[in-house]
CSV table of C-alpha atoms in Angstrom, one decimal:
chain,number,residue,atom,x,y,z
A,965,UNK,CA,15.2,-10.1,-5.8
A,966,UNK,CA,15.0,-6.4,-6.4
A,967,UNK,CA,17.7,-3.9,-6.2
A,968,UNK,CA,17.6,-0.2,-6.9
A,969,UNK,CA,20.6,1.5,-6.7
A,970,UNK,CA,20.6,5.1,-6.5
A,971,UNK,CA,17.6,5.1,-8.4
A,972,UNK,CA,17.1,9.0,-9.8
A,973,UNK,CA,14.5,10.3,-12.2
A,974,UNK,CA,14.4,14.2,-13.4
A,975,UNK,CA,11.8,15.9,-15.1
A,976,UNK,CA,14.0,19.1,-16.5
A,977,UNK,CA,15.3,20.5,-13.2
A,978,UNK,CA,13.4,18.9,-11.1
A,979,UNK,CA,13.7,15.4,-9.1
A,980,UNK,CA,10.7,13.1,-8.7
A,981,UNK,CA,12.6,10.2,-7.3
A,982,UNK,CA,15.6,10.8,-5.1
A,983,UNK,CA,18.6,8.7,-5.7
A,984,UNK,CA,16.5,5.9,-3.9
A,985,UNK,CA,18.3,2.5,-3.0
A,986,UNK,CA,16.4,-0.3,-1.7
A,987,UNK,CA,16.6,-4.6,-2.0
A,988,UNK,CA,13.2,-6.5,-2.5
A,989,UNK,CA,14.4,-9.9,-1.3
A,990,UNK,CA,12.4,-13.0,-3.1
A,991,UNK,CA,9.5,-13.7,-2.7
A,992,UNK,CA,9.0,-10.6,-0.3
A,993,UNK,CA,5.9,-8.7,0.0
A,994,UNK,CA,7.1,-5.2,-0.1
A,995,UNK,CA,4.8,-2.2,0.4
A,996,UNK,CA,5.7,1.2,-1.1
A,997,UNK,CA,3.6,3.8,0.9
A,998,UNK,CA,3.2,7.6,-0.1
A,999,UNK,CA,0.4,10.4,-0.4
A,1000,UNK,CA,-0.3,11.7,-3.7
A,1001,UNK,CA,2.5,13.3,-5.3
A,1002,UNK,CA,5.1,11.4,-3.3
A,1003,UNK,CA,6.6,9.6,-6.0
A,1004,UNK,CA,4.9,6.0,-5.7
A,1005,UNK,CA,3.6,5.2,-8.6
A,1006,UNK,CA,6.6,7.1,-10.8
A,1007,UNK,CA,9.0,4.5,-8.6
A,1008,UNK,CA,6.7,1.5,-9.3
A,1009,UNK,CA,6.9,2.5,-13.3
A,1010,UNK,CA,10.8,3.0,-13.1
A,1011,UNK,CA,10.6,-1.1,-12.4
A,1012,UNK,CA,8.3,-2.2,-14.7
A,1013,UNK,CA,10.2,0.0,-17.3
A,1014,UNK,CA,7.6,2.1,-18.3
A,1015,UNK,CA,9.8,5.2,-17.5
A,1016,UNK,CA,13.2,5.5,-18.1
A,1017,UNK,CA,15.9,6.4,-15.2
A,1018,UNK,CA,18.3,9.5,-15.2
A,1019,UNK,CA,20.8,7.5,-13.1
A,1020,UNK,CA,21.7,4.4,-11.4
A,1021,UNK,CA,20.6,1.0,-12.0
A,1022,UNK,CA,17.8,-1.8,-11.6
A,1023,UNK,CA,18.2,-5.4,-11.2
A,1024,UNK,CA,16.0,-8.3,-11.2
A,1025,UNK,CA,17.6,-11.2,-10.1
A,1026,UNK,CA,21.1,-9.5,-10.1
A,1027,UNK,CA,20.7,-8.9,-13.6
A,1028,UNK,CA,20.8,-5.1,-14.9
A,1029,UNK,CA,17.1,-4.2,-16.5
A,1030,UNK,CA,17.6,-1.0,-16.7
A,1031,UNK,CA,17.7,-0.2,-19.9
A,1032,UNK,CA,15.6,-3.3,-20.8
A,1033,UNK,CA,12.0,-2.9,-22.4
A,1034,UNK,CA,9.0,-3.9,-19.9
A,1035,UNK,CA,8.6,-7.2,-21.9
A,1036,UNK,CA,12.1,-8.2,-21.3
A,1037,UNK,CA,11.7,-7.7,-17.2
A,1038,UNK,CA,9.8,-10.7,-16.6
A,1039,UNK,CA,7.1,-8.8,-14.6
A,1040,UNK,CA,3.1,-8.8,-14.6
A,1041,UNK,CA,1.7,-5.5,-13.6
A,1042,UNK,CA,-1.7,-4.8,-11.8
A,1043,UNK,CA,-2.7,-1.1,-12.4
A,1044,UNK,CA,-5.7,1.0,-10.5
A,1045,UNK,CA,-7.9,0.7,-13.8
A,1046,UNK,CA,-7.9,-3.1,-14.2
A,1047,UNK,CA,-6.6,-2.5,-18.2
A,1048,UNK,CA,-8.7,-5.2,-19.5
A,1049,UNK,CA,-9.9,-5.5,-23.2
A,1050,UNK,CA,-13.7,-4.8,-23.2
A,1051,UNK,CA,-14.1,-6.1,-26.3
A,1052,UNK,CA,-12.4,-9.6,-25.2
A,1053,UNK,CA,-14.0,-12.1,-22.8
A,1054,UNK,CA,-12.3,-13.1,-19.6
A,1055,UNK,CA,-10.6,-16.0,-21.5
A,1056,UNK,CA,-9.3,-13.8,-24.2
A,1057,UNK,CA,-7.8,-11.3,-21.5
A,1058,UNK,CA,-5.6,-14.0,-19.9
A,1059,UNK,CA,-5.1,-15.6,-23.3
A,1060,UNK,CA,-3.6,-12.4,-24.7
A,1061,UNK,CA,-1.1,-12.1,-21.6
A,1062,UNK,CA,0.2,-15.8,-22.9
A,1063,UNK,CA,0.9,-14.7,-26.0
A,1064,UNK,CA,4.6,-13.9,-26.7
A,1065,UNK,CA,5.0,-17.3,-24.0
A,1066,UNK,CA,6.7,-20.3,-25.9
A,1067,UNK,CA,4.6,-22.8,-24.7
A,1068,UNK,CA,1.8,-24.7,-26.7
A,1069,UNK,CA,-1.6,-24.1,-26.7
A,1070,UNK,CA,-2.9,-26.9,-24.2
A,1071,UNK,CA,-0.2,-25.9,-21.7
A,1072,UNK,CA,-1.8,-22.4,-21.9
A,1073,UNK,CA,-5.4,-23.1,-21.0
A,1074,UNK,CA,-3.9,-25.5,-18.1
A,1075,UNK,CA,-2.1,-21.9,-17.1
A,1076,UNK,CA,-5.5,-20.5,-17.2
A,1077,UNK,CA,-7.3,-23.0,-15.8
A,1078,UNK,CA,-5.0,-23.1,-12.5
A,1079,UNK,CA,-5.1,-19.5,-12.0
A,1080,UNK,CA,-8.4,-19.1,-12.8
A,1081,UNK,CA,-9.5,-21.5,-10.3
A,1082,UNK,CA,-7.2,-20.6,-7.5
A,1083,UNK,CA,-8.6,-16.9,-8.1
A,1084,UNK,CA,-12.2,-17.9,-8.2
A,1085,UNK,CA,-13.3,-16.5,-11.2
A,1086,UNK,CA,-13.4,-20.2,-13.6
A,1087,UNK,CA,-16.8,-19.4,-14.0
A,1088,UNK,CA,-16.9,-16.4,-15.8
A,1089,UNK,CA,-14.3,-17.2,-18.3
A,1090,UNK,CA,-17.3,-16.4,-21.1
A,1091,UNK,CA,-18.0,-13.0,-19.4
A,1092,UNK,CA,-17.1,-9.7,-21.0
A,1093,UNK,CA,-15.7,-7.2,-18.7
A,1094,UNK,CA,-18.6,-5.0,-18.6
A,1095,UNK,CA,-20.6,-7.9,-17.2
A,1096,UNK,CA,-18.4,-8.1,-14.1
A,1097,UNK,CA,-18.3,-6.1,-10.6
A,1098,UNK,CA,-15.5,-4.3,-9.8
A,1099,UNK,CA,-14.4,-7.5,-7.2
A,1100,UNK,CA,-14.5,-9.5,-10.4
A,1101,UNK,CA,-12.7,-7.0,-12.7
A,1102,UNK,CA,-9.5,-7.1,-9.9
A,1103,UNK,CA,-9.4,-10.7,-10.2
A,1104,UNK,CA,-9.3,-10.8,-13.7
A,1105,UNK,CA,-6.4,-8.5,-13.6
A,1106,UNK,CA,-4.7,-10.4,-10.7
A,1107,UNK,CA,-5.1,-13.7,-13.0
A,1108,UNK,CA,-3.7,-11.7,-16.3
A,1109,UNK,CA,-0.8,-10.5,-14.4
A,1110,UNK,CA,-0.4,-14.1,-12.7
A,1111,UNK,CA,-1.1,-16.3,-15.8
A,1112,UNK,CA,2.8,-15.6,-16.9
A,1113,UNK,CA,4.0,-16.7,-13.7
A,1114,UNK,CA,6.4,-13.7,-13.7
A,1115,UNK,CA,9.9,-13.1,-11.6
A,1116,UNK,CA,8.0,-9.8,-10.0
A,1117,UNK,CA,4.6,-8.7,-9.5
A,1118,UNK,CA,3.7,-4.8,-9.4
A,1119,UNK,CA,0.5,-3.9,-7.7
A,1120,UNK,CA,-0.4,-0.3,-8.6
A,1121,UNK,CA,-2.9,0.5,-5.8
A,1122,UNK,CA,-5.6,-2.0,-7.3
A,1123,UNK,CA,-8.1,-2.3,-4.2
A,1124,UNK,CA,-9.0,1.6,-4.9
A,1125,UNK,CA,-11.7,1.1,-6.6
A,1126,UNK,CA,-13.4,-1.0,-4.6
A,1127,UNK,CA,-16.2,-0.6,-1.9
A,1128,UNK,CA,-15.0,-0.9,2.0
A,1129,UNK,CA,-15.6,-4.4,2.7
A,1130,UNK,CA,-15.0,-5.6,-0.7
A,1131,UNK,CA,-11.3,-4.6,-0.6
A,1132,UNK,CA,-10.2,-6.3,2.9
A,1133,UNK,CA,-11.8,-9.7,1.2
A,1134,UNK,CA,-9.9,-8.4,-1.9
A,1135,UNK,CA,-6.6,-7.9,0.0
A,1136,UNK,CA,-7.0,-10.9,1.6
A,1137,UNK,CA,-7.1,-13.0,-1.8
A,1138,UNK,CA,-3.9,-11.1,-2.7
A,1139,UNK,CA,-1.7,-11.9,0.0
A,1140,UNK,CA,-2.7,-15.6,0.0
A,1141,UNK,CA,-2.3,-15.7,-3.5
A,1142,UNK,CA,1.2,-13.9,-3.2
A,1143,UNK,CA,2.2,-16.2,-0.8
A,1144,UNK,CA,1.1,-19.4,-2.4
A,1145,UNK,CA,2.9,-18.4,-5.7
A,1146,UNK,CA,6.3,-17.3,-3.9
A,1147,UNK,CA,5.8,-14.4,-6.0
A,1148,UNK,CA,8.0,-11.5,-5.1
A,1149,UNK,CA,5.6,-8.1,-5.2
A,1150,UNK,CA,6.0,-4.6,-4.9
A,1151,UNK,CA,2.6,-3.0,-4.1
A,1152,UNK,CA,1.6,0.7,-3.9
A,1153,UNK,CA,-0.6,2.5,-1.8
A,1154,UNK,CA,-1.6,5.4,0.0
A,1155,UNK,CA,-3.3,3.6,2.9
A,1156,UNK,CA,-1.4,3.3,5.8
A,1157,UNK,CA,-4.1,0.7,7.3
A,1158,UNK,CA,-3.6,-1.5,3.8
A,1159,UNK,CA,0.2,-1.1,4.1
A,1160,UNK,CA,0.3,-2.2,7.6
A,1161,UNK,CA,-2.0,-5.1,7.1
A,1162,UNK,CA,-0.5,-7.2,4.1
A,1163,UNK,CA,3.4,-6.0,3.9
A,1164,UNK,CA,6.5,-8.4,4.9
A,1165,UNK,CA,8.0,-4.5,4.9
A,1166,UNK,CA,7.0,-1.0,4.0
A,1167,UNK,CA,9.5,1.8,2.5
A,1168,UNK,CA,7.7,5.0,2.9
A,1169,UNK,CA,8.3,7.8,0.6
A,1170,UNK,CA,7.8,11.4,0.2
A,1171,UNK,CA,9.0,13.9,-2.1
A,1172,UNK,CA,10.7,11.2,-3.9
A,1173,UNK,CA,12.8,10.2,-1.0
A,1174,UNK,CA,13.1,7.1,1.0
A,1175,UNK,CA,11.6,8.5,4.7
A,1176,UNK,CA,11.9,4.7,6.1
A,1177,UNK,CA,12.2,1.3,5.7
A,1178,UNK,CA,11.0,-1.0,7.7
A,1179,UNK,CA,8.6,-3.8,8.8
A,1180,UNK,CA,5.1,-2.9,10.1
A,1181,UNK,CA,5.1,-3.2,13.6
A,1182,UNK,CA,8.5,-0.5,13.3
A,1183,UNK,CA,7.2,1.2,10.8
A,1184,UNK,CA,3.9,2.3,13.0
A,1185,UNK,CA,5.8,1.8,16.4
A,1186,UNK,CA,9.3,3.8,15.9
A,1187,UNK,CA,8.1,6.4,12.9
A,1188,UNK,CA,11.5,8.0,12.3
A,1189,UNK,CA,9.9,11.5,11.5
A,1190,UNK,CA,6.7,13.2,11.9
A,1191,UNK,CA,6.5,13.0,8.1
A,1192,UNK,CA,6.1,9.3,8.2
A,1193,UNK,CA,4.3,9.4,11.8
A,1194,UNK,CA,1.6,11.3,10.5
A,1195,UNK,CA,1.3,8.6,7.2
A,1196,UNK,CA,1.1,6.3,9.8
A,1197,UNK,CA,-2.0,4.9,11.4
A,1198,UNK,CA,-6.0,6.0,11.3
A,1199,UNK,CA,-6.4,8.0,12.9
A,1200,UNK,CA,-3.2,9.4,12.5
A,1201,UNK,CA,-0.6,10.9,15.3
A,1202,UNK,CA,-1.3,14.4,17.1
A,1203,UNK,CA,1.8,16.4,17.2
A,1204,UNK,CA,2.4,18.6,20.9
A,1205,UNK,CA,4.6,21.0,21.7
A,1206,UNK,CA,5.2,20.6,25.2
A,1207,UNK,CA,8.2,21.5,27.7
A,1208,UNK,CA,10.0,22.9,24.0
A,1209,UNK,CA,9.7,19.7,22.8
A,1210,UNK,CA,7.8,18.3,20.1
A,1211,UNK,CA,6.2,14.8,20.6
A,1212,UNK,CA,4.0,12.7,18.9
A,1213,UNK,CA,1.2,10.5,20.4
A,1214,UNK,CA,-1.4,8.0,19.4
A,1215,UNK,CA,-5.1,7.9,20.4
A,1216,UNK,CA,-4.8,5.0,22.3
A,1217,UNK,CA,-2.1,6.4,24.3
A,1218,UNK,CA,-4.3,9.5,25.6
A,1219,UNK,CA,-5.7,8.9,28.5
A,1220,UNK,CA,-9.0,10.7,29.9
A,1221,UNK,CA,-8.7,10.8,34.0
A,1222,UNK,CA,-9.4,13.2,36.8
A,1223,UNK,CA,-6.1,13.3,38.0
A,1224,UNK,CA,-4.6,14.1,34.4
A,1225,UNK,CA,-1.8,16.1,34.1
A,1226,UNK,CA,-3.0,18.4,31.1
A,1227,UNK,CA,-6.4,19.7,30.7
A,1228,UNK,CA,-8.0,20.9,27.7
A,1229,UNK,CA,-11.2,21.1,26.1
A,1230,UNK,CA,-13.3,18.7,23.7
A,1231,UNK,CA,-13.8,20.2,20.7
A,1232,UNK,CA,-15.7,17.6,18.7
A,1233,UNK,CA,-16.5,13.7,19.3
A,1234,UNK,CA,-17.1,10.8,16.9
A,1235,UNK,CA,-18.3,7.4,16.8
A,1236,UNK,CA,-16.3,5.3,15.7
A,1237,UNK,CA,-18.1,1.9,16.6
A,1238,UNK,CA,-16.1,0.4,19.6
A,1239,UNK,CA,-15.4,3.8,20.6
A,1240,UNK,CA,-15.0,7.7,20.3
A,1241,UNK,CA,-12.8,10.0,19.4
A,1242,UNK,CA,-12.8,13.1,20.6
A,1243,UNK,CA,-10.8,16.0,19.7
A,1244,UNK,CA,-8.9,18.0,22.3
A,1245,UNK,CA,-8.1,21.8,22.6
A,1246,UNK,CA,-4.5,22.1,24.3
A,1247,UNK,CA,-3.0,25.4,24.7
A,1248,UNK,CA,-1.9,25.7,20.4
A,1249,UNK,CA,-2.6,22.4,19.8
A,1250,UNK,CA,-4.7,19.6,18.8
A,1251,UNK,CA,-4.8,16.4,21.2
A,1252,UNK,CA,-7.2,13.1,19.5
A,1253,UNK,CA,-8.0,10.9,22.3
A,1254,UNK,CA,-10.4,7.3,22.7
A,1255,UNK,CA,-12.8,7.0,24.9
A,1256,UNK,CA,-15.5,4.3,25.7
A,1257,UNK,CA,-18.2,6.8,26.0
A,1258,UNK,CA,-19.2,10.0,24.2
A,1259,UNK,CA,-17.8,13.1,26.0
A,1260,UNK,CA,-19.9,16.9,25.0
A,1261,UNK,CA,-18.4,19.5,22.7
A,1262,UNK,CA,-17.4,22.1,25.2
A,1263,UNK,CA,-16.6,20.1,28.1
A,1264,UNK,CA,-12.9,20.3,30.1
A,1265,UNK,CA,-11.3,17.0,30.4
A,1266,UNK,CA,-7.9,16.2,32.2
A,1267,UNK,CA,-5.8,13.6,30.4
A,1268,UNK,CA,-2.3,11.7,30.8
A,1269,UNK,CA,-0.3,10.7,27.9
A,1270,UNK,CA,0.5,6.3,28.4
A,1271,UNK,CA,3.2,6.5,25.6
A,1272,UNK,CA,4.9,9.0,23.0
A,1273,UNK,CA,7.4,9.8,20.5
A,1274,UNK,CA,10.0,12.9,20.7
A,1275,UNK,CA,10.6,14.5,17.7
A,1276,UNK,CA,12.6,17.5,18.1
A,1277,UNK,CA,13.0,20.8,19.3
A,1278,UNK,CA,9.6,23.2,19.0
């Protein structure tokens, strides 16, 4: 398990993380979701050590790491660029993260072996990194990080790199592998889609601060600001000011009839494979709706909205 309490990091006067407290219970697969900027990946190094807090503590198992080196933590870390030694074959890279480990020789390569196989990648133990795709790379990076069967696992958004359909094969492999290991992981990410698709729970951040905490289905369906609705889902949330109210509504809950209650007019309309979004002109504000069939630029629609989420006073 995990605990931050009243994590804080300052740079001079000003506060990247916000005094954030949070428990990662074992073996949990716990999302940290943020734009750019928000303080994600600065939270993620605070764990792994690899910057220092201003204030309050970590602890890994109940024990107090915070002032504990990154070797000491008894994590493996995943980062965005792989960090694999070109020079060294795929052998040598997992080799190299068994290096400070007590154990002998032979019970190394069976390490290796095991992870290598469960991760598919056995085959290309005499491969150089160059000599790999990027799908390959990840696993390689997955398997170093594995290899030393660490207390926590820290995923800096590692599928970015990746085409489309390689990373939701990708992020399959992770959360199987996560789960088959009982290996308690923090992962970062700016995709809300990602984050809703592999996390036990999500704590979304912004600014430094903890906005919510939560599993994904109340993450996306109870958003406790618009901050976090509109991190939320793809496409994301329209915001309305309506009745001096604002509320916030999903695509799917726009509804395109005759005997609407608001009317407005499409401004634009995309394919998006099952269906369309179109783009809605209402009084000062933007509406996105779905539709089964492709509605003109220009023309008035009447629409309903099924569901919505009150925010606050316009």
């Amino acid at each position: 398990m995990i605990t931050l309490k009243e994590v804080a990091k300052f740079f001079g006067s000003f506060k990247v993380i916000d005094n954030i407290s949070l428990n990662v219970e074992k073996g949990e697969f716990f999302v940290i979701l943020g734009k750019s900027g928000s303080g994600k990946t600065t939270l993620l190094r605070l764990i792994a050590g690899l910057e220092r807090v201003s204030s309050g503590k970590i602890l890994i198992d109940s024990i107090d790491v915070t002032d504990l080196p990154p070797s000491k933590r008894d994590i493996g870390m995943v980062f965005q660029n792989y960090a694999l030694y070109p020079n060294k074959k795929v052998f040598e890279n997992l080799m190299i993260a068994l290096e400070n480990s007590r154990i002998d020789k032979k019970d190394k390569e069976e390490r290796i072996m095991e992870i290598s196989k469960e991760l598919e990648i056995y085959h290309l133990m005499d491969k150089y990194p160059v000599q790999l795709s990027g799908g390959q790379q990840q696993r390689v990076a997955i398997a170093k990080a594995l290899v030393r069967r660490p207390k926590v696992l820290l995923m800096d958004e590692p599928l970015s790199n990746l085409d489309v359909q390689l990373r939701y094969s990708a992020r399959k492999l992770i959360k199987k592998v996560q789960k088959e290991f009982n290996i308690t992981t923090v992962y970062v990410t700016h995709d809300s889609n990602e984050a809703l698709a592999i996390a036990d729970r999500i704590g979304v951040i912004d600014k430094g601060k903890l906005l919510q905490l939560g599993i994904p289905e109340e993450i996306y369906n109870n958003p406790s600001s618009e901050d976090v609705a509109s991190l939320i889902g793809n496409p994301p949330m329209s915001f309305v000011k309506i009745d001096g109210k604002i509320i916030g509504v999903r695509p799917d809950d726009v509804t395109i009839r005759n005997d609407g209650k608001y009317e407005g007019v499409v401004s634009n309309c995309e394919f998006w494979g099952s269906y369309y979004l179109i783009y809605i002109d209402f009084i000062d504000n933007e509406v996105k709706a779905t539709t089964k069939e492709r509605i003109k630029e220009g023309s008035r629609v009447k629409f309903d909205f099924i569901n919505y989420k009150v925010f606050g006073n316009g």
